[in-house]
mmCIF file of C-alpha atoms and ligand atoms in Angstrom:
data_model
loop_
_atom_site.group_PDB
_atom_site.id
_atom_site.type_symbol
_atom_site.label_atom_id
_atom_site.label_comp_id
_atom_site.label_asym_id
_atom_site.label_seq_id
_atom_site.Cartn_x
_atom_site.Cartn_y
_atom_site.Cartn_z
ATOM 1 C CA MET A 17 -10.776 -24.971 -16.819
ATOM 2 C CA ALA A 18 -9.629 -25.748 -20.355
ATOM 3 C CA LEU A 19 -8.307 -22.691 -22.137
ATOM 4 C CA LYS A 20 -8.514 -22.425 -25.881
ATOM 5 C CA PHE A 21 -5.227 -20.528 -25.930
ATOM 6 C CA LYS A 22 -2.638 -21.910 -23.593
ATOM 7 C CA THR A 23 -0.962 -19.303 -21.370
ATOM 8 C CA ARG A 24 2.510 -19.614 -19.941
ATOM 9 C CA GLU A 25 2.432 -22.192 -17.158
ATOM 10 C CA ALA A 26 3.013 -19.506 -14.499
ATOM 11 C CA VAL A 27 -0.168 -17.643 -15.425
ATOM 12 C CA THR A 28 -2.340 -20.691 -14.749
ATOM 13 C CA HIS A 29 -1.413 -20.475 -11.048
ATOM 14 C CA ILE A 30 -2.714 -16.945 -10.626
ATOM 15 C CA ALA A 31 -6.180 -16.200 -9.327
ATOM 16 C CA PRO A 32 -7.835 -13.052 -10.697
ATOM 17 C CA TYR A 33 -7.697 -10.032 -8.394
ATOM 18 C CA VAL A 34 -11.059 -9.558 -6.685
ATOM 19 C CA LEU A 35 -12.062 -5.937 -7.139
ATOM 20 C CA GLY A 36 -14.652 -4.291 -4.922
ATOM 21 C CA LYS A 37 -17.891 -3.220 -6.627
ATOM 22 C CA THR A 38 -17.890 0.282 -8.029
ATOM 23 C CA LEU A 39 -19.530 2.997 -5.973
ATOM 24 C CA LEU A 40 -22.024 3.567 -8.783
ATOM 25 C CA ASP A 41 -23.099 -0.096 -8.741
ATOM 26 C CA LEU A 42 -23.452 -0.075 -4.967
ATOM 27 C CA LYS A 43 -25.519 3.101 -5.052
ATOM 28 C CA LYS A 44 -27.892 1.617 -7.610
ATOM 29 C CA GLU A 45 -28.079 -1.747 -5.909
ATOM 30 C CA HIS A 46 -29.005 -0.312 -2.512
ATOM 31 C CA GLY A 47 -30.838 2.824 -3.625
ATOM 32 C CA LEU A 48 -28.396 5.045 -1.752
ATOM 33 C CA SER A 49 -28.085 8.763 -2.273
ATOM 34 C CA SER A 50 -24.702 9.118 -0.594
ATOM 35 C CA ILE A 51 -21.995 6.593 -0.129
ATOM 36 C CA ARG A 52 -18.586 6.753 1.569
ATOM 37 C CA LYS A 53 -15.739 4.561 0.388
ATOM 38 C CA LEU A 54 -13.697 3.358 3.350
ATOM 39 C CA SER A 55 -12.403 0.214 1.684
ATOM 40 C CA GLU A 56 -9.207 1.025 -0.201
ATOM 41 C CA ASN A 57 -7.229 3.304 2.112
ATOM 42 C CA GLU A 58 -7.161 6.309 -0.166
ATOM 43 C CA ASN A 59 -6.762 9.731 1.423
ATOM 44 C CA ILE A 60 -10.275 10.627 2.549
ATOM 45 C CA TYR A 61 -9.322 14.335 2.261
ATOM 46 C CA GLY A 62 -8.322 13.966 -1.376
ATOM 47 C CA CYS A 63 -5.134 15.618 -2.587
ATOM 48 C CA SER A 64 -3.593 19.036 -2.087
ATOM 49 C CA PRO A 65 -5.921 21.774 -3.404
ATOM 50 C CA LYS A 66 -2.892 23.052 -5.344
ATOM 51 C CA VAL A 67 -3.077 19.990 -7.608
ATOM 52 C CA LYS A 68 -6.698 20.782 -8.384
ATOM 53 C CA GLU A 69 -5.768 24.372 -9.296
ATOM 54 C CA TRP A 70 -3.187 23.098 -11.766
ATOM 55 C CA PHE A 71 -5.785 20.877 -13.399
ATOM 56 C CA LYS A 72 -8.050 23.830 -14.085
ATOM 57 C CA GLU A 73 -5.368 25.772 -15.928
ATOM 58 C CA ASN A 74 -3.370 23.145 -17.763
ATOM 59 C CA GLY A 75 -3.827 20.113 -19.862
ATOM 60 C CA SER A 76 -2.896 21.556 -23.251
ATOM 61 C CA ASP A 77 0.377 19.631 -23.506
ATOM 62 C CA LEU A 78 -1.193 16.224 -23.350
ATOM 63 C CA PHE A 79 -0.530 15.437 -27.016
ATOM 64 C CA LEU A 80 3.147 15.058 -26.109
ATOM 65 C CA TYR A 81 4.570 11.869 -24.677
ATOM 66 C CA PRO A 82 5.462 12.083 -20.996
ATOM 67 C CA ASP A 83 9.049 12.529 -19.861
ATOM 68 C CA GLY A 84 10.239 8.920 -19.835
ATOM 69 C CA ALA A 85 12.963 9.743 -17.317
ATOM 70 C CA ALA A 86 10.659 11.813 -15.071
ATOM 71 C CA VAL A 87 13.463 14.373 -14.750
ATOM 72 C CA ASP A 88 11.598 17.114 -12.869
ATOM 73 C CA LEU A 89 9.878 14.677 -10.546
ATOM 74 C CA SER A 90 13.164 12.866 -9.871
ATOM 75 C CA GLN A 91 14.807 16.148 -8.930
ATOM 76 C CA LYS A 92 11.971 17.082 -6.596
ATOM 77 C CA VAL A 93 11.857 13.725 -4.837
ATOM 78 C CA SER A 94 15.630 13.536 -4.670
ATOM 79 C CA ALA A 95 15.845 16.935 -2.958
ATOM 80 C CA PHE A 96 12.933 16.153 -0.673
ATOM 81 C CA LEU A 97 14.277 12.797 0.507
ATOM 82 C CA GLY A 98 17.970 13.673 0.342
ATOM 83 C CA VAL A 99 18.844 10.755 -1.922
ATOM 84 C CA PRO A 100 20.656 10.926 -5.293
ATOM 85 C CA LYS A 101 18.216 10.919 -8.183
ATOM 86 C CA GLU A 102 20.059 7.978 -9.714
ATOM 87 C CA GLN A 103 18.645 5.908 -6.842
ATOM 88 C CA LEU A 104 15.024 6.561 -7.822
ATOM 89 C CA VAL A 105 12.821 4.482 -10.100
ATOM 90 C CA PHE A 106 9.296 5.703 -10.805
ATOM 91 C CA GLY A 107 6.420 3.429 -11.669
ATOM 92 C CA ASN A 108 2.817 3.476 -12.733
ATOM 93 C CA GLY A 109 2.056 3.125 -9.033
ATOM 94 C CA SER A 110 4.523 1.381 -6.743
ATOM 95 C CA ASP A 111 2.690 -1.718 -7.891
ATOM 96 C CA GLU A 112 4.686 -1.425 -11.105
ATOM 97 C CA VAL A 113 7.963 -1.152 -9.196
ATOM 98 C CA ILE A 114 7.137 -4.468 -7.514
ATOM 99 C CA ARG A 115 6.647 -5.964 -10.960
ATOM 100 C CA LEU A 116 9.911 -4.475 -12.238
ATOM 101 C CA LEU A 117 11.725 -6.100 -9.334
ATOM 102 C CA THR A 118 10.330 -9.563 -9.927
ATOM 103 C CA ARG A 119 10.736 -9.173 -13.701
ATOM 104 C CA ALA A 120 14.373 -8.189 -13.371
ATOM 105 C CA TYR A 121 15.505 -10.452 -10.564
ATOM 106 C CA LEU A 122 13.297 -13.517 -10.284
ATOM 107 C CA SER A 123 13.769 -16.596 -12.396
ATOM 108 C CA SER A 124 11.619 -19.677 -12.473
ATOM 109 C CA GLY A 125 12.116 -21.666 -9.280
ATOM 110 C CA ASP A 126 13.537 -18.752 -7.271
ATOM 111 C CA GLU A 127 11.959 -18.046 -3.917
ATOM 112 C CA ALA A 128 10.553 -14.837 -2.479
ATOM 113 C CA ILE A 129 9.655 -14.589 1.198
ATOM 114 C CA MET A 130 6.630 -12.603 2.323
ATOM 115 C CA ALA A 131 4.124 -12.478 5.134
ATOM 116 C CA ASP A 132 0.686 -14.033 5.237
ATOM 117 C CA VAL A 133 -1.312 -11.892 5.053
ATOM 118 C CA THR A 134 0.161 -8.920 3.315
ATOM 119 C CA PHE A 135 -0.211 -6.898 0.115
ATOM 120 C CA PRO A 136 -1.292 -9.494 -2.485
ATOM 121 C CA ARG A 137 0.721 -7.995 -5.354
ATOM 122 C CA TYR A 138 3.985 -9.474 -4.069
ATOM 123 C CA GLN A 139 2.682 -12.993 -4.437
ATOM 124 C CA THR A 140 1.035 -12.417 -7.821
ATOM 125 C CA ASN A 141 4.163 -10.944 -9.352
ATOM 126 C CA VAL A 142 6.358 -13.704 -7.961
ATOM 127 C CA LEU A 143 4.008 -16.322 -9.413
ATOM 128 C CA LEU A 144 3.978 -14.539 -12.773
ATOM 129 C CA GLU A 145 7.713 -15.083 -13.088
ATOM 130 C CA GLY A 146 7.378 -18.742 -12.157
ATOM 131 C CA GLY A 147 8.876 -18.038 -8.738
ATOM 132 C CA THR A 148 7.837 -19.620 -5.468
ATOM 133 C CA PRO A 149 6.216 -17.423 -2.822
ATOM 134 C CA VAL A 150 7.374 -18.544 0.621
ATOM 135 C CA ILE A 151 4.654 -17.476 2.981
ATOM 136 C CA VAL A 152 5.354 -16.841 6.663
ATOM 137 C CA PRO A 153 2.281 -16.264 8.873
ATOM 138 C CA LEU A 154 1.967 -13.005 10.782
ATOM 139 C CA VAL A 155 2.150 -13.214 14.555
ATOM 140 C CA ALA A 156 -0.555 -11.089 16.185
ATOM 141 C CA GLY A 157 -1.005 -9.278 12.869
ATOM 142 C CA THR A 158 2.689 -8.366 12.708
ATOM 143 C CA HIS A 159 5.539 -9.610 10.502
ATOM 144 C CA ASP A 160 7.412 -12.515 12.053
ATOM 145 C CA LEU A 161 10.875 -11.370 11.005
ATOM 146 C CA GLN A 162 12.645 -14.213 12.776
ATOM 147 C CA GLY A 163 10.357 -16.705 11.036
ATOM 148 C CA MET A 164 11.020 -15.013 7.706
ATOM 149 C CA HIS A 165 14.752 -15.150 8.325
ATOM 150 C CA ASP A 166 14.499 -18.853 9.106
ATOM 151 C CA HIS A 167 13.027 -19.426 5.645
ATOM 152 C CA ILE A 168 15.994 -18.025 3.724
ATOM 153 C CA THR A 169 17.481 -20.704 1.464
ATOM 154 C CA PRO A 170 20.041 -20.653 -1.362
ATOM 155 C CA ARG A 171 17.074 -20.068 -3.723
ATOM 156 C CA THR A 172 15.855 -16.937 -1.915
ATOM 157 C CA LYS A 173 16.084 -13.855 -4.140
ATOM 158 C CA LEU A 174 13.652 -11.379 -2.594
ATOM 159 C CA ILE A 175 12.077 -10.654 0.769
ATOM 160 C CA PHE A 176 9.078 -8.332 1.107
ATOM 161 C CA VAL A 177 8.400 -6.460 4.340
ATOM 162 C CA CYS A 178 5.284 -4.311 4.239
ATOM 163 C CA ASN A 179 5.682 -1.643 6.913
ATOM 164 C CA PRO A 180 3.026 -0.630 7.952
ATOM 165 C CA ASN A 181 1.487 -3.879 6.807
ATOM 166 C CA ASN A 182 -1.589 -3.922 4.618
ATOM 167 C CA PRO A 183 -4.190 -5.217 5.660
ATOM 168 C CA THR A 184 -3.358 -5.253 9.382
ATOM 169 C CA GLY A 185 -1.900 -1.731 9.727
ATOM 170 C CA THR A 186 0.849 -2.912 12.092
ATOM 171 C CA ILE A 187 4.522 -2.004 11.969
ATOM 172 C CA VAL A 188 7.633 -3.898 12.980
ATOM 173 C CA GLY A 189 9.801 -2.338 15.665
ATOM 174 C CA LYS A 190 12.770 -0.183 14.766
ATOM 175 C CA ARG A 191 15.474 -2.380 16.280
ATOM 176 C CA GLU A 192 13.873 -5.565 15.088
ATOM 177 C CA LEU A 193 13.764 -4.411 11.474
ATOM 178 C CA LEU A 194 17.313 -3.074 11.590
ATOM 179 C CA GLN A 195 18.592 -6.371 12.990
ATOM 180 C CA PHE A 196 16.671 -8.211 10.309
ATOM 181 C CA ILE A 197 18.164 -6.117 7.494
ATOM 182 C CA GLU A 198 21.616 -6.684 8.998
ATOM 183 C CA SER A 199 21.060 -10.419 9.203
ATOM 184 C CA VAL A 200 19.869 -11.044 5.635
ATOM 185 C CA PRO A 201 22.666 -12.273 3.309
ATOM 186 C CA SER A 202 23.818 -9.379 1.131
ATOM 187 C CA HIS A 203 22.861 -11.067 -2.150
ATOM 188 C CA VAL A 204 19.179 -11.307 -1.126
ATOM 189 C CA LEU A 205 17.104 -8.216 -1.940
ATOM 190 C CA VAL A 206 15.070 -6.818 0.956
ATOM 191 C CA VAL A 207 12.078 -4.780 -0.212
ATOM 192 C CA VAL A 208 10.503 -2.577 2.449
ATOM 193 C CA ASP A 209 7.135 -1.305 1.228
ATOM 194 C CA GLU A 210 6.368 1.987 2.962
ATOM 195 C CA ALA A 211 3.132 2.920 1.182
ATOM 196 C CA TYR A 212 1.646 4.218 4.444
ATOM 197 C CA MET A 213 4.764 5.594 6.152
ATOM 198 C CA GLU A 214 3.433 9.167 6.257
ATOM 199 C CA TYR A 215 0.679 8.002 8.610
ATOM 200 C CA VAL A 216 3.093 6.561 11.171
ATOM 201 C CA THR A 217 3.207 8.594 14.377
ATOM 202 C CA THR A 218 5.176 6.355 16.747
ATOM 203 C CA ASP A 219 8.917 6.871 17.276
ATOM 204 C CA ASP A 220 9.476 3.132 17.025
ATOM 205 C CA TYR A 221 9.601 3.218 13.204
ATOM 206 C CA LEU A 222 12.816 2.569 11.342
ATOM 207 C CA GLU A 223 14.036 5.257 8.963
ATOM 208 C CA THR A 224 15.238 3.134 6.090
ATOM 209 C CA LEU A 225 16.578 5.682 3.597
ATOM 210 C CA PRO A 226 19.773 6.415 5.582
ATOM 211 C CA LEU A 227 20.513 2.668 5.464
ATOM 212 C CA LEU A 228 20.674 2.511 1.674
ATOM 213 C CA THR A 229 24.387 3.289 1.592
ATOM 214 C CA ALA A 230 25.307 0.534 4.017
ATOM 215 C CA PHE A 231 22.908 -2.059 2.614
ATOM 216 C CA GLU A 232 23.142 -2.318 -1.167
ATOM 217 C CA ASN A 233 20.443 -5.011 -1.150
ATOM 218 C CA LEU A 234 17.821 -2.715 0.416
ATOM 219 C CA ILE A 235 14.919 -1.329 -1.648
ATOM 220 C CA VAL A 236 12.336 1.083 -0.260
ATOM 221 C CA LEU A 237 8.950 1.543 -1.935
ATOM 222 C CA ARG A 238 6.877 4.704 -1.612
ATOM 223 C CA THR A 239 3.721 5.906 -3.338
ATOM 224 C CA PHE A 240 1.686 8.994 -4.185
ATOM 225 C CA SER A 241 -1.490 6.894 -3.980
ATOM 226 C CA LYS A 242 -2.121 7.056 -0.281
ATOM 227 C CA ILE A 243 -1.546 10.195 1.792
ATOM 228 C CA TYR A 244 -0.738 12.269 -1.301
ATOM 229 C CA GLY A 245 -4.218 11.458 -2.576
ATOM 230 C CA LEU A 246 -3.300 10.636 -6.181
ATOM 231 C CA ALA A 247 -4.357 6.965 -6.406
ATOM 232 C CA GLY A 248 -6.269 7.623 -9.630
ATOM 233 C CA LEU A 249 -3.180 8.936 -11.418
ATOM 234 C CA ARG A 250 -0.869 5.992 -10.662
ATOM 235 C CA VAL A 251 2.552 7.118 -9.529
ATOM 236 C CA GLY A 252 4.890 5.531 -7.025
ATOM 237 C CA PHE A 253 8.607 4.907 -6.776
ATOM 238 C CA GLY A 254 11.386 2.825 -5.340
ATOM 239 C CA VAL A 255 14.618 4.009 -3.759
ATOM 240 C CA MET A 256 17.573 1.649 -4.137
ATOM 241 C CA ASN A 257 21.230 1.489 -5.041
ATOM 242 C CA GLU A 258 22.128 2.772 -8.471
ATOM 243 C CA GLU A 259 22.946 -0.576 -9.980
ATOM 244 C CA ILE A 260 19.521 -2.015 -9.218
ATOM 245 C CA ALA A 261 17.796 1.198 -10.326
ATOM 246 C CA GLU A 262 19.548 1.019 -13.684
ATOM 247 C CA GLN A 263 18.417 -2.571 -14.223
ATOM 248 C CA LEU A 264 14.803 -1.739 -13.367
ATOM 249 C CA ARG A 265 14.812 1.169 -15.830
ATOM 250 C CA LYS A 266 15.731 -1.286 -18.568
ATOM 251 C CA VAL A 267 12.663 -3.359 -17.722
ATOM 252 C CA LYS A 268 10.046 -0.623 -17.383
ATOM 253 C CA ASP A 269 7.807 0.702 -20.136
ATOM 254 C CA VAL A 270 9.476 3.765 -21.600
ATOM 255 C CA PHE A 271 6.591 6.135 -20.831
ATOM 256 C CA ASN A 272 5.318 4.382 -17.727
ATOM 257 C CA VAL A 273 4.345 7.435 -15.674
ATOM 258 C CA ASN A 274 1.979 9.796 -17.462
ATOM 259 C CA THR A 275 2.434 13.550 -17.741
ATOM 260 C CA VAL A 276 -0.416 14.511 -15.436
ATOM 261 C CA ALA A 277 0.777 12.088 -12.771
ATOM 262 C CA GLN A 278 4.324 13.466 -12.868
ATOM 263 C CA LYS A 279 3.196 17.079 -12.636
ATOM 264 C CA SER A 280 0.625 16.397 -9.920
ATOM 265 C CA ALA A 281 3.129 14.444 -7.844
ATOM 266 C CA ILE A 282 5.525 17.414 -7.915
ATOM 267 C CA ILE A 283 2.828 19.822 -6.765
ATOM 268 C CA ALA A 284 1.531 17.398 -4.139
ATOM 269 C CA LEU A 285 5.034 16.888 -2.736
ATOM 270 C CA GLU A 286 5.516 20.647 -2.396
ATOM 271 C CA ASP A 287 2.444 20.944 -0.186
ATOM 272 C CA GLN A 288 3.781 19.321 2.961
ATOM 273 C CA ALA A 289 1.431 21.413 5.115
ATOM 274 C CA PHE A 290 -1.442 19.445 3.598
ATOM 275 C CA ILE A 291 0.337 16.160 4.344
ATOM 276 C CA ARG A 292 1.012 17.106 7.967
ATOM 277 C CA GLU A 293 -2.621 18.045 8.419
ATOM 278 C CA CYS A 294 -3.764 14.699 6.980
ATOM 279 C CA THR A 295 -1.359 12.789 9.244
ATOM 280 C CA HIS A 296 -2.712 14.656 12.225
ATOM 281 C CA LYS A 297 -6.401 14.239 11.395
ATOM 282 C CA ASN A 298 -5.823 10.570 10.620
ATOM 283 C CA GLU A 299 -4.157 10.032 13.983
ATOM 284 C CA GLN A 300 -7.122 11.602 15.736
ATOM 285 C CA GLY A 301 -9.518 9.427 13.745
ATOM 286 C CA ARG A 302 -7.479 6.331 14.529
ATOM 287 C CA HIS A 303 -7.558 7.118 18.258
ATOM 288 C CA TYR A 304 -11.284 7.720 18.132
ATOM 289 C CA LEU A 305 -11.995 4.429 16.362
ATOM 290 C CA GLU A 306 -9.682 2.452 18.643
ATOM 291 C CA GLY A 307 -11.351 4.008 21.680
ATOM 292 C CA GLU A 308 -14.784 3.087 20.366
ATOM 293 C CA PHE A 309 -13.677 -0.474 19.566
ATOM 294 C CA ASP A 310 -12.345 -0.748 23.140
ATOM 295 C CA ARG A 311 -15.655 0.504 24.504
ATOM 296 C CA MET A 312 -17.514 -2.080 22.380
ATOM 297 C CA GLY A 313 -15.164 -4.844 23.522
ATOM 298 C CA LEU A 314 -13.886 -5.480 19.977
ATOM 299 C CA SER A 315 -10.280 -6.405 19.328
ATOM 300 C CA TYR A 316 -8.280 -4.871 16.511
ATOM 301 C CA PHE A 317 -4.696 -4.752 15.329
ATOM 302 C CA PRO A 318 -2.822 -1.677 16.585
ATOM 303 C CA SER A 319 -2.599 0.493 13.476
ATOM 304 C CA GLN A 320 0.036 2.987 12.367
ATOM 305 C CA SER A 321 -1.701 3.532 9.048
ATOM 306 C CA ASN A 322 -4.928 5.069 7.763
ATOM 307 C CA PHE A 323 -6.950 1.887 8.200
ATOM 308 C CA ILE A 324 -7.809 -0.503 11.009
ATOM 309 C CA MET A 325 -8.648 -4.175 10.906
ATOM 310 C CA VAL A 326 -11.257 -4.883 13.546
ATOM 311 C CA ASP A 327 -12.545 -8.241 14.726
ATOM 312 C CA THR A 328 -16.321 -7.976 14.977
ATOM 313 C CA GLY A 329 -16.963 -11.605 15.876
ATOM 314 C CA LEU A 330 -19.152 -11.858 12.771
ATOM 315 C CA ASN A 331 -18.263 -12.900 9.252
ATOM 316 C CA GLY A 332 -16.726 -9.961 7.409
ATOM 317 C CA ASP A 333 -18.949 -10.462 4.359
ATOM 318 C CA VAL A 334 -22.066 -10.216 6.514
ATOM 319 C CA VAL A 335 -20.859 -7.081 8.285
ATOM 320 C CA SER A 336 -19.661 -5.356 5.126
ATOM 321 C CA HIS A 337 -22.919 -6.182 3.374
ATOM 322 C CA GLU A 338 -24.910 -4.643 6.237
ATOM 323 C CA LEU A 339 -22.665 -1.581 6.252
ATOM 324 C CA VAL A 340 -23.206 -0.988 2.540
ATOM 325 C CA LYS A 341 -26.908 -0.674 3.184
ATOM 326 C CA GLU A 342 -25.945 2.243 5.452
ATOM 327 C CA GLY A 343 -23.852 3.773 2.686
ATOM 328 C CA LEU A 344 -20.479 2.680 4.084
ATOM 329 C CA VAL A 345 -18.100 0.586 1.998
ATOM 330 C CA VAL A 346 -15.415 -1.354 3.890
ATOM 331 C CA ARG A 347 -13.238 -4.315 2.928
ATOM 332 C CA SER A 348 -14.338 -7.694 4.240
ATOM 333 C CA GLY A 349 -11.639 -9.659 6.038
ATOM 334 C CA THR A 350 -12.763 -12.853 4.293
ATOM 335 C CA LEU A 351 -10.779 -11.642 1.282
ATOM 336 C CA LEU A 352 -7.845 -10.770 3.503
ATOM 337 C CA GLY A 353 -7.270 -13.909 5.548
ATOM 338 C CA TYR A 354 -9.140 -12.846 8.675
ATOM 339 C CA PRO A 355 -12.767 -13.920 8.105
ATOM 340 C CA ASP A 356 -14.225 -12.315 11.229
ATOM 341 C CA THR A 357 -12.848 -8.873 10.532
ATOM 342 C CA VAL A 358 -13.458 -5.858 8.381
ATOM 343 C CA ARG A 359 -10.769 -3.410 7.318
ATOM 344 C CA VAL A 360 -11.979 0.151 7.493
ATOM 345 C CA THR A 361 -10.180 3.225 6.202
ATOM 346 C CA VAL A 362 -10.027 5.947 8.844
ATOM 347 C CA GLY A 363 -12.454 8.576 7.581
ATOM 348 C CA THR A 364 -13.418 12.103 8.538
ATOM 349 C CA GLU A 365 -14.817 12.690 12.002
ATOM 350 C CA GLU A 366 -18.287 12.354 10.536
ATOM 351 C CA ASP A 367 -17.458 9.152 8.639
ATOM 352 C CA ASN A 368 -15.964 7.583 11.736
ATOM 353 C CA LYS A 369 -19.004 8.382 13.898
ATOM 354 C CA ARG A 370 -21.309 7.090 11.214
ATOM 355 C CA PHE A 371 -19.255 3.893 10.925
ATOM 356 C CA VAL A 372 -19.247 3.273 14.700
ATOM 357 C CA ALA A 373 -22.988 3.845 14.984
ATOM 358 C CA ALA A 374 -23.733 1.552 12.047
ATOM 359 C CA LEU A 375 -21.405 -1.178 13.300
ATOM 360 C CA GLU A 376 -22.839 -1.032 16.791
ATOM 361 C CA SER A 377 -26.369 -1.351 15.510
ATOM 362 C CA ILE A 378 -25.429 -4.277 13.260
ATOM 363 C CA LEU A 379 -23.761 -6.106 16.150
ATOM 364 C CA ASN A 380 -26.733 -5.451 18.436
ATOM 365 C CA ASN A 381 -29.188 -6.761 15.851
ATOM 366 C CA LYS A 382 -27.139 -9.867 15.239
ATOM 367 C CA GLY A 383 -27.029 -10.680 18.938
ATOM 368 C CA VAL A 384 -23.346 -9.995 19.379
ATOM 369 C CA LYS A 385 -22.462 -7.577 22.181
HETATM 370 C C1 LIG B 411 -1.741 0.855 -1.845
HETATM 371 C C2 LIG B 411 -0.483 0.115 -1.667
HETATM 372 C C3 LIG B 411 0.596 0.257 -2.545
HETATM 373 C C4 LIG B 411 0.595 1.296 -3.593
HETATM 374 O O1 LIG B 411 0.066 0.993 -4.728
HETATM 375 P P1 LIG B 411 0.199 2.002 -5.960
HETATM 376 O O2 LIG B 411 0.450 1.074 -7.057
HETATM 377 O O3 LIG B 411 1.353 2.926 -5.703
HETATM 378 O O4 LIG B 411 -1.096 2.711 -6.017
HETATM 379 C C5 LIG B 411 1.749 -0.445 -2.336
HETATM 380 N N1 LIG B 411 1.880 -1.249 -1.270
HETATM 381 C C6 LIG B 411 0.889 -1.384 -0.385
HETATM 382 C C7 LIG B 411 1.097 -2.217 0.791
HETATM 383 C C8 LIG B 411 -0.328 -0.720 -0.556
HETATM 384 O O5 LIG B 411 -1.307 -0.882 0.316
#
């Protein structure tokens, strides 16, 4: 395609992000009265009711710029996680922190290692800087850490480990990840993206924050978009050694996290009872769905997150299209590297039953068991 205005070379290599249709469009298109979005792994229970209370009473200070240093939020998160606030960098979603990392540390021709498939933003941001994504296939839906290690070269700057991994929901074992972090040369940055860590219920999950002192090249990403239920406000953060944090702050927009996001994140963090309840309900929903998939003879990746990727034996576009007609929006695996799957967010008990019934009827009608 010939562009009238020539972009930087790096931009020409980037495919546009494929967004799902809006719920409003889907409702109109299929004449639906109710629709449930199980496609983007948001918290199906929303956010803490305390955030909603704040919204009702406040909002008069919005003519002021936000706190560019997110002082109150930094203090809260620092106390909650037990890390010095100098080690925190907040972003307009953790998506922005990924971009700050590649912006600050990646030069043209540098390499960044990541899994295939994983969160697509790693690759896009690496390409944007003219870097080379080095893609290492998952094994059984799980990061192949040995394979990733084998791909380290003198040009390697960054390694991304998404744990749990999006879109497969799998985690890497505790010992395996620790050994990996130990084995990576200390000048290569290891980014562990823990967007879904609050949903993990197994003991075999590495606690990374205590490792930050020993491994100055380790960066941990967290977000308020998933279990905290604030995806619409855009706030996430990275935890890392102070030197790296200082560099990223130089790169970020000054007022990158808006006032409402900062305030809501503080309130949401204070309501850990809500978070525990969501973790618990999600685990029950996950067990229910996995049990039903077993009963239907469908394979799926073992999930430690709030979504499951299930192999239906039918093209994901076909299945997701049929599900929309039933008012259920899921993500087709064709966009995610596994064409015969769909990725479904674990919903409420009612959502999950509705999803299983709809899926079963689709598979029966299409002549699959
Ligand atoms: C959703 C998600 C994020 C978080 O994105 P935000 O920008 O914080 O909303 C980061 N990493 C992964 C793997 C995700 O799935």
